[in-house]
mmCIF file of C-alpha atoms in Angstrom:
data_model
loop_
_atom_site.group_PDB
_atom_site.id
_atom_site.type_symbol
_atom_site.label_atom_id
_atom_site.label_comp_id
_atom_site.label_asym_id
_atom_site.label_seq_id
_atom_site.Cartn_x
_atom_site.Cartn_y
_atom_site.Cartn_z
ATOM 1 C CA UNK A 1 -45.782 -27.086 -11.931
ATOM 2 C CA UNK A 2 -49.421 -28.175 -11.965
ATOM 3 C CA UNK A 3 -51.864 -27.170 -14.661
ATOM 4 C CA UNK A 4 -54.295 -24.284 -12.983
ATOM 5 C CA UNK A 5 -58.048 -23.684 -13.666
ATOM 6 C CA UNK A 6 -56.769 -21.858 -16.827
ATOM 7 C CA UNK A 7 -54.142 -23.956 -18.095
ATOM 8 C CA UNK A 8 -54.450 -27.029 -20.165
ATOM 9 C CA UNK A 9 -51.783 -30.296 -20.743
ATOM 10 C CA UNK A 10 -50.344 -30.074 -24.080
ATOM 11 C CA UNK A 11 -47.284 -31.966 -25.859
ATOM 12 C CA UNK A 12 -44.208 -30.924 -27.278
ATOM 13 C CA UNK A 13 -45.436 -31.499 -30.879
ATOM 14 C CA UNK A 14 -48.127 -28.861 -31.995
ATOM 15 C CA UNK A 15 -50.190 -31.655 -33.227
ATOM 16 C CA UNK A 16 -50.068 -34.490 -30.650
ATOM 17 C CA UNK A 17 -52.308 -34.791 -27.732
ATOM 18 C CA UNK A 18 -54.102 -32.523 -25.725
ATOM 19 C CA UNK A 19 -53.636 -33.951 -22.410
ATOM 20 C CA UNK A 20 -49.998 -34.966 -21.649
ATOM 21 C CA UNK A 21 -47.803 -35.143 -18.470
ATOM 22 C CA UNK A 22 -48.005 -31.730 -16.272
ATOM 23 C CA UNK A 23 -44.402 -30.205 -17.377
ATOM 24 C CA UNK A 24 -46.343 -29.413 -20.892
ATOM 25 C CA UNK A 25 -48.736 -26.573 -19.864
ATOM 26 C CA UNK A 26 -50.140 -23.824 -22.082
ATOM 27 C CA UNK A 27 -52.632 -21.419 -21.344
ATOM 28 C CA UNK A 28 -56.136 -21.606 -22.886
ATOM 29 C CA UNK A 29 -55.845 -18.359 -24.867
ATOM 30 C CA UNK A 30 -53.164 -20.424 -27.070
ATOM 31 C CA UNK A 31 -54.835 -23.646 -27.329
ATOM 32 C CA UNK A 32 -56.396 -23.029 -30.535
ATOM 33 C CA UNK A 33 -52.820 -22.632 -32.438
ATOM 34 C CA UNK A 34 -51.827 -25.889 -30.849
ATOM 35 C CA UNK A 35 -54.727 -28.378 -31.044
ATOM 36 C CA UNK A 36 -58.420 -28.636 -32.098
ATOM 37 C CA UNK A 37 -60.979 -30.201 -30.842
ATOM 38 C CA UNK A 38 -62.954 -33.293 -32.797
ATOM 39 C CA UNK A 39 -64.026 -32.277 -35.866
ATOM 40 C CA UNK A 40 -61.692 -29.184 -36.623
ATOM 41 C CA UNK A 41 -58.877 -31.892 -36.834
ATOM 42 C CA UNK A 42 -58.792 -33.398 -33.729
ATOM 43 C CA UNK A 43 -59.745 -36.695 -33.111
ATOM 44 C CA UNK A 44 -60.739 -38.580 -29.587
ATOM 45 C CA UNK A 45 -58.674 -41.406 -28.912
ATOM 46 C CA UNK A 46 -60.243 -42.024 -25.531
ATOM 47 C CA UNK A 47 -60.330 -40.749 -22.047
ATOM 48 C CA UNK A 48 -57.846 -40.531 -19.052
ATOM 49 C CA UNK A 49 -58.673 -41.410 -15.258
ATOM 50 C CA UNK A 50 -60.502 -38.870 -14.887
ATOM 51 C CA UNK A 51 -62.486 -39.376 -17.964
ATOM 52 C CA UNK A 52 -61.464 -36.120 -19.786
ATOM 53 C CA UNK A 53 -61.177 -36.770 -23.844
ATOM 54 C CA UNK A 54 -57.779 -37.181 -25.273
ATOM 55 C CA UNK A 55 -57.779 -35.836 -28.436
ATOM 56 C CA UNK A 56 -55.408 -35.818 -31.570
ATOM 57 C CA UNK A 57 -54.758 -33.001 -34.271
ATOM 58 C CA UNK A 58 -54.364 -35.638 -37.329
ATOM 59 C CA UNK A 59 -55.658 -33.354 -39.973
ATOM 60 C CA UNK A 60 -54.582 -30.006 -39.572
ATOM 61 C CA UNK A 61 -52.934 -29.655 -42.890
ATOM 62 C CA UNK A 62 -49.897 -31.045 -42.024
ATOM 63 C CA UNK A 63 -48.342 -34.660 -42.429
ATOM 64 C CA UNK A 64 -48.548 -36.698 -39.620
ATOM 65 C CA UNK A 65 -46.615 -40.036 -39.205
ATOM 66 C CA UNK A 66 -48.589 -42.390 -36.712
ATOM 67 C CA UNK A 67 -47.103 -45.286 -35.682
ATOM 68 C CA UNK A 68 -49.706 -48.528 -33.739
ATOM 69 C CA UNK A 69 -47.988 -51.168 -32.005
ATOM 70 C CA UNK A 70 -51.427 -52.952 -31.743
ATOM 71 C CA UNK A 71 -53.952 -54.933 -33.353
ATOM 72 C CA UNK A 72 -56.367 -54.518 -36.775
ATOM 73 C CA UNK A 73 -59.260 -54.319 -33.960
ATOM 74 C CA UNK A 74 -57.749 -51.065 -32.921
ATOM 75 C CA UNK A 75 -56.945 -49.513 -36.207
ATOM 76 C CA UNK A 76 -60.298 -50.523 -36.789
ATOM 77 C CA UNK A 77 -61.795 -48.080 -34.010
ATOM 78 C CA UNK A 78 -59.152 -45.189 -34.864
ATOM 79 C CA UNK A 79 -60.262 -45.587 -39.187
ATOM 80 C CA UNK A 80 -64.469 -45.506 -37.552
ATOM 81 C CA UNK A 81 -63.394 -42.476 -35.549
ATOM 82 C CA UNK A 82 -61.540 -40.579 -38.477
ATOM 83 C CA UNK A 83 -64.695 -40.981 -40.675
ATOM 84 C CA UNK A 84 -66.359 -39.504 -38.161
ATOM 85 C CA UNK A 85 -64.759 -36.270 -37.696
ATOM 86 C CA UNK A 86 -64.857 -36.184 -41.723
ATOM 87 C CA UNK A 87 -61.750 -38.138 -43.675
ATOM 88 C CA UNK A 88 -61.421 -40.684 -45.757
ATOM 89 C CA UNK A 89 -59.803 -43.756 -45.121
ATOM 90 C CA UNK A 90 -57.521 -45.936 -47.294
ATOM 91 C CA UNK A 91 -56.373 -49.068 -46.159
ATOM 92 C CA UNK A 92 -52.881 -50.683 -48.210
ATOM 93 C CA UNK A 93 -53.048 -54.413 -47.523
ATOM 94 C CA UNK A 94 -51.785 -57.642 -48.893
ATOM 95 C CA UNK A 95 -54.768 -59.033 -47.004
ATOM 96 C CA UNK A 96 -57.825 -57.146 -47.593
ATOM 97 C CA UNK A 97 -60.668 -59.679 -46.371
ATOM 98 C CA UNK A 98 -59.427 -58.799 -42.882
ATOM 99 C CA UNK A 99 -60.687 -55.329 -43.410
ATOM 100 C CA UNK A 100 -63.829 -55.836 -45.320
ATOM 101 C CA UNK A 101 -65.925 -55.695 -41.968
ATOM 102 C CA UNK A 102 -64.361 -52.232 -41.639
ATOM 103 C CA UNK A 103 -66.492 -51.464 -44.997
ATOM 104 C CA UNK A 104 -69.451 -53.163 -44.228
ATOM 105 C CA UNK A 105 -70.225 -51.424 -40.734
ATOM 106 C CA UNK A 106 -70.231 -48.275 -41.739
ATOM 107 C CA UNK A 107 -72.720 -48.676 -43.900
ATOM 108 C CA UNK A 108 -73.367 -45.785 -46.455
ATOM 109 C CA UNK A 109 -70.364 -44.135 -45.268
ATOM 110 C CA UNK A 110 -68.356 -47.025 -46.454
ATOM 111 C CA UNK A 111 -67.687 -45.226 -49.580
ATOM 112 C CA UNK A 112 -65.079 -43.058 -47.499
ATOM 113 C CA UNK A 113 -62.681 -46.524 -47.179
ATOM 114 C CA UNK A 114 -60.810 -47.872 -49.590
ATOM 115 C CA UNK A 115 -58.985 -51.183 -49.303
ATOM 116 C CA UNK A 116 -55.997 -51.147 -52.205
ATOM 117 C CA UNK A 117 -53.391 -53.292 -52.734
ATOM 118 C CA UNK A 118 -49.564 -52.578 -51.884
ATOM 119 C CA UNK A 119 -49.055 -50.897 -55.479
ATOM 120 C CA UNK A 120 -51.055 -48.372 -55.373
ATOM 121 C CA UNK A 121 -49.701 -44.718 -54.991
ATOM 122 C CA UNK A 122 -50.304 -42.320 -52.574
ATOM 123 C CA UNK A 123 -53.593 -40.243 -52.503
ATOM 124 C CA UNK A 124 -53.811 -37.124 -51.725
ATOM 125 C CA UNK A 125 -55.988 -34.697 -48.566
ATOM 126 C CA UNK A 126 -57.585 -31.460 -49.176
ATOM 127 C CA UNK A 127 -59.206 -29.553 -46.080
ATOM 128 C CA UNK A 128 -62.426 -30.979 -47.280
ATOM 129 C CA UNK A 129 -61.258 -34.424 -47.008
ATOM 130 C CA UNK A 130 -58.285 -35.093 -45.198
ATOM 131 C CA UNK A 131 -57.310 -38.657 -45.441
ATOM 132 C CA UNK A 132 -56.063 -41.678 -43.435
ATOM 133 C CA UNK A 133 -53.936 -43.754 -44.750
ATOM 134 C CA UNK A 134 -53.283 -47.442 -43.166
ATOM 135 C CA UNK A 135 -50.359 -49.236 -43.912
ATOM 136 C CA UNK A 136 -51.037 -53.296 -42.749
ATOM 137 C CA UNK A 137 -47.385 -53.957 -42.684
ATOM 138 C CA UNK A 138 -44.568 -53.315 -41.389
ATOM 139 C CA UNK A 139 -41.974 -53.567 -44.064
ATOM 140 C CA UNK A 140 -43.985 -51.049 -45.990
ATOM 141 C CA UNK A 141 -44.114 -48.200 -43.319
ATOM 142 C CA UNK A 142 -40.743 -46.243 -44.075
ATOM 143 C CA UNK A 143 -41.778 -46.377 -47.727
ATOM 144 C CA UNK A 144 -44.301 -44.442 -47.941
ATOM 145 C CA UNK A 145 -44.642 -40.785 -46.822
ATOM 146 C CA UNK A 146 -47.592 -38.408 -45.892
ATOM 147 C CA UNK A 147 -48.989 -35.761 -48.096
ATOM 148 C CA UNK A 148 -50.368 -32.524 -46.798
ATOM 149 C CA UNK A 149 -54.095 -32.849 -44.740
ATOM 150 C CA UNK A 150 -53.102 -36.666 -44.655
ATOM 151 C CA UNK A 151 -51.868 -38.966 -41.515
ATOM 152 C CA UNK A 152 -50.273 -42.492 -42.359
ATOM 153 C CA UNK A 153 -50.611 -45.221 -40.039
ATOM 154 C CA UNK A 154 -48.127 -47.784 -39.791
ATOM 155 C CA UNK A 155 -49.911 -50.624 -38.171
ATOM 156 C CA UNK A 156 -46.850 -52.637 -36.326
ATOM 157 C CA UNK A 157 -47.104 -56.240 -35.202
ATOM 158 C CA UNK A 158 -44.199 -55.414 -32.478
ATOM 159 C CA UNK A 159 -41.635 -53.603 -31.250
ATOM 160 C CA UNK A 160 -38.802 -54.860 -33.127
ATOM 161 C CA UNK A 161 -35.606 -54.311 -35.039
ATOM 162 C CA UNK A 162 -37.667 -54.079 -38.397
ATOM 163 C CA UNK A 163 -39.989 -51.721 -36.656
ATOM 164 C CA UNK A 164 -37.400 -49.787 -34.841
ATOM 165 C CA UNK A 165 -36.826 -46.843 -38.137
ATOM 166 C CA UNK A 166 -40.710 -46.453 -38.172
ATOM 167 C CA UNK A 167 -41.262 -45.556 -34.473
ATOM 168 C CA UNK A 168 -38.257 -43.659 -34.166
ATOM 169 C CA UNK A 169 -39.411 -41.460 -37.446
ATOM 170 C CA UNK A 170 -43.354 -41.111 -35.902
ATOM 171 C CA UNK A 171 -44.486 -38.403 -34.644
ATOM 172 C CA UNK A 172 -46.947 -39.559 -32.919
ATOM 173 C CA UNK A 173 -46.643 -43.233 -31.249
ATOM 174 C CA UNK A 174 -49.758 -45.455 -30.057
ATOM 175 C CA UNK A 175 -48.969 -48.317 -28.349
ATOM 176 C CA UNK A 176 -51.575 -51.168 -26.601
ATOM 177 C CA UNK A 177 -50.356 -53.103 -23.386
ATOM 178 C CA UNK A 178 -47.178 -55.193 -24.257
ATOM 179 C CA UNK A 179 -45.116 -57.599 -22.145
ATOM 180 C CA UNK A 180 -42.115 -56.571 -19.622
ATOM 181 C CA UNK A 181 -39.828 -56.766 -23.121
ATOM 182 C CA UNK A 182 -41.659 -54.666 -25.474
ATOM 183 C CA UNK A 183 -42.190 -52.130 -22.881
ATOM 184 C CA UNK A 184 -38.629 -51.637 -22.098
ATOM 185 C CA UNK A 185 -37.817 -51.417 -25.725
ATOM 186 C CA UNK A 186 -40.493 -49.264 -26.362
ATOM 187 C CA UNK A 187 -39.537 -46.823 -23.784
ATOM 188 C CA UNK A 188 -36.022 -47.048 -24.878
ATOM 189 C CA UNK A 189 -36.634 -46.283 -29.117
ATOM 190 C CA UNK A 190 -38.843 -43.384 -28.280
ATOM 191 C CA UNK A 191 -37.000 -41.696 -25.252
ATOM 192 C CA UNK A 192 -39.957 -42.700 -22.129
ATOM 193 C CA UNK A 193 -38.260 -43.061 -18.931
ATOM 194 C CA UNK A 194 -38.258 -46.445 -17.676
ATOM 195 C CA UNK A 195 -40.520 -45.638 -14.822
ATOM 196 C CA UNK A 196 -43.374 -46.014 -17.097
ATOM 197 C CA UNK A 197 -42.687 -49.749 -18.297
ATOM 198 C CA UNK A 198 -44.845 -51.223 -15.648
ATOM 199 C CA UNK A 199 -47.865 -48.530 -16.383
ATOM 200 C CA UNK A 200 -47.293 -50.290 -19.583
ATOM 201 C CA UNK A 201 -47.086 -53.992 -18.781
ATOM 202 C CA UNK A 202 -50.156 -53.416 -15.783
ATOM 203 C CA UNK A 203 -52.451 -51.455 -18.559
ATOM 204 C CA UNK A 204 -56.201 -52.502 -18.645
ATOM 205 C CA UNK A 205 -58.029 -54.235 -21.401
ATOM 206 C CA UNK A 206 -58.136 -51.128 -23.258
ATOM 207 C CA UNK A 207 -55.645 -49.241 -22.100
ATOM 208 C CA UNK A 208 -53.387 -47.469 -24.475
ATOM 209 C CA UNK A 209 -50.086 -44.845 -24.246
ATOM 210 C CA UNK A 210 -49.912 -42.191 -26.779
ATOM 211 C CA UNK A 211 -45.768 -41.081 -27.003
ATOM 212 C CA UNK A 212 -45.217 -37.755 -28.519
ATOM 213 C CA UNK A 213 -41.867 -36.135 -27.896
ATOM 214 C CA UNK A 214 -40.917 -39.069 -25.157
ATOM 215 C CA UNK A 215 -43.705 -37.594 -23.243
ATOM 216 C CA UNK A 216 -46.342 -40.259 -22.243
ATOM 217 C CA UNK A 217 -50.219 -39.874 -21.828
ATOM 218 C CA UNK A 218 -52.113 -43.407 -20.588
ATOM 219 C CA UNK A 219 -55.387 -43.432 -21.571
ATOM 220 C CA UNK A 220 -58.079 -46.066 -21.926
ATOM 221 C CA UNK A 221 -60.017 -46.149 -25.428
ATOM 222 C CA UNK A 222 -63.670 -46.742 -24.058
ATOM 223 C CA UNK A 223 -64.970 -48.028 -27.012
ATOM 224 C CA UNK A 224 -68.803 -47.400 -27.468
ATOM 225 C CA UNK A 225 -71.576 -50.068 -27.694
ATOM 226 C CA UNK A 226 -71.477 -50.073 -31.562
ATOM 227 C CA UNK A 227 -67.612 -50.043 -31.674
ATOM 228 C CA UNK A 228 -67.456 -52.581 -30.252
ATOM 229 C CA UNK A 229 -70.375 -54.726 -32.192
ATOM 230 C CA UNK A 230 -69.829 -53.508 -35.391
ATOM 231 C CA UNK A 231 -65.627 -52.785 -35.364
ATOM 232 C CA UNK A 232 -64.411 -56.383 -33.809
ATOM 233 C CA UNK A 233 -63.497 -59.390 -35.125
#
């Protein structure tokens, strides 16, 4: 069934994406329940083909488990985004001079990330400051859990066995353009059909998939001007 004048895409997961494949439709009068738009919780992650947003509930008051198959450089964009629409960002590292650019761009709003060591407990989110949390390795990721009005990001080198547990617990699962291997074993640990490896393998530059529920939404994230200046390298 295709999404009418009145209908919009939505997951399976209340607070996954707004724009997924057609057999998730809702109507508008119940999109409010199911997803926000940026800054009520939702954050953009980029836009599809036909450059509609493609947005994310991460801080609705619930824990969300994120899982990037990616690089820093696009953790980097997602933490500049989330202080955006209001959170606070805490990055636990073993290497924390890869994030201090992270810091340094956003200038006075700096003060919202925090780069801590792999120690440190969990911090807490409050409606007024929901928080990100990054985990920068993958060993670490089914340790630690997400409190209430807080997301954690596992940020994963690769699709993996040592990887497997955290994408399989995720509820949401971002993944950047991989080789015919990865795909397949991508697809396969989070229930995609295989007709979407090569969409995968064939992505642009910045072109990303967003998994929730096994269902698939291809995106690119059209990074802005400053993004890209001030959020690479």
């Amino acid at each position: 069934m295709s999404p009418g004048p009145d209908r919009v895409l939505l997951p399976k997961v209340a607070h996954a994406a707004l724009r997924l494949p057609r057999e998730h439709v809702v109507s508008r009068a119940g999109l409010s329940q199911l997803a926000a738009p940026p800054g009520q919780g939702g954050l953009v992650l980029g836009f599809d083909e036909d450059r509609r947003p493609l947005a994310v509930r991460l801080f609705d008051g619930r824990p969300t488990l994120l899982a990037v198959v990616g690089t820093d450089n696009l953790v980097r964009v997602l933490a500049f985004r989330a202080v955006a629409v209001g959170a606070a960002v805490r990055i636990v590292t073993g290497r924390p001079q890869r994030w201090q650019s992270l810091v340094a761009s956003l200038g006075g709003y700096g003060r919202l990330v925090s780069i801590v060591g792999p120690e440190a407990g969990p911090m807490g989110g409050s409606p007024a400051l929901p928080v990100l949390t990054v985990l920068d390795a993958d060993f670490r990721a089914a340790a630690r859990q997400p409190s209430p009005w807080g997301t954690t990001l596992s940020l994963l080198a690769a699709v993996s066995d040592s990887t497997a547990a955290t994408l399989r617990a995720a509820d949401l699962a971002l993944l950047e353009r991989c080789d015919h291997t990865q795909a397949r074993r991508a697809c396969a640990l989070l229930g995609v059909e295989p007709r979407h490896v090569p969409r995968l393998v064939y992505a642009p530059d910045d072109g990303l998939v967003l998994v929730a529920g096994a269902a698939p939404a291809f995106f690119r994230l059209a990074a802005t001007e400053i993004e890209r200046r001030l959020l690479t390298g």
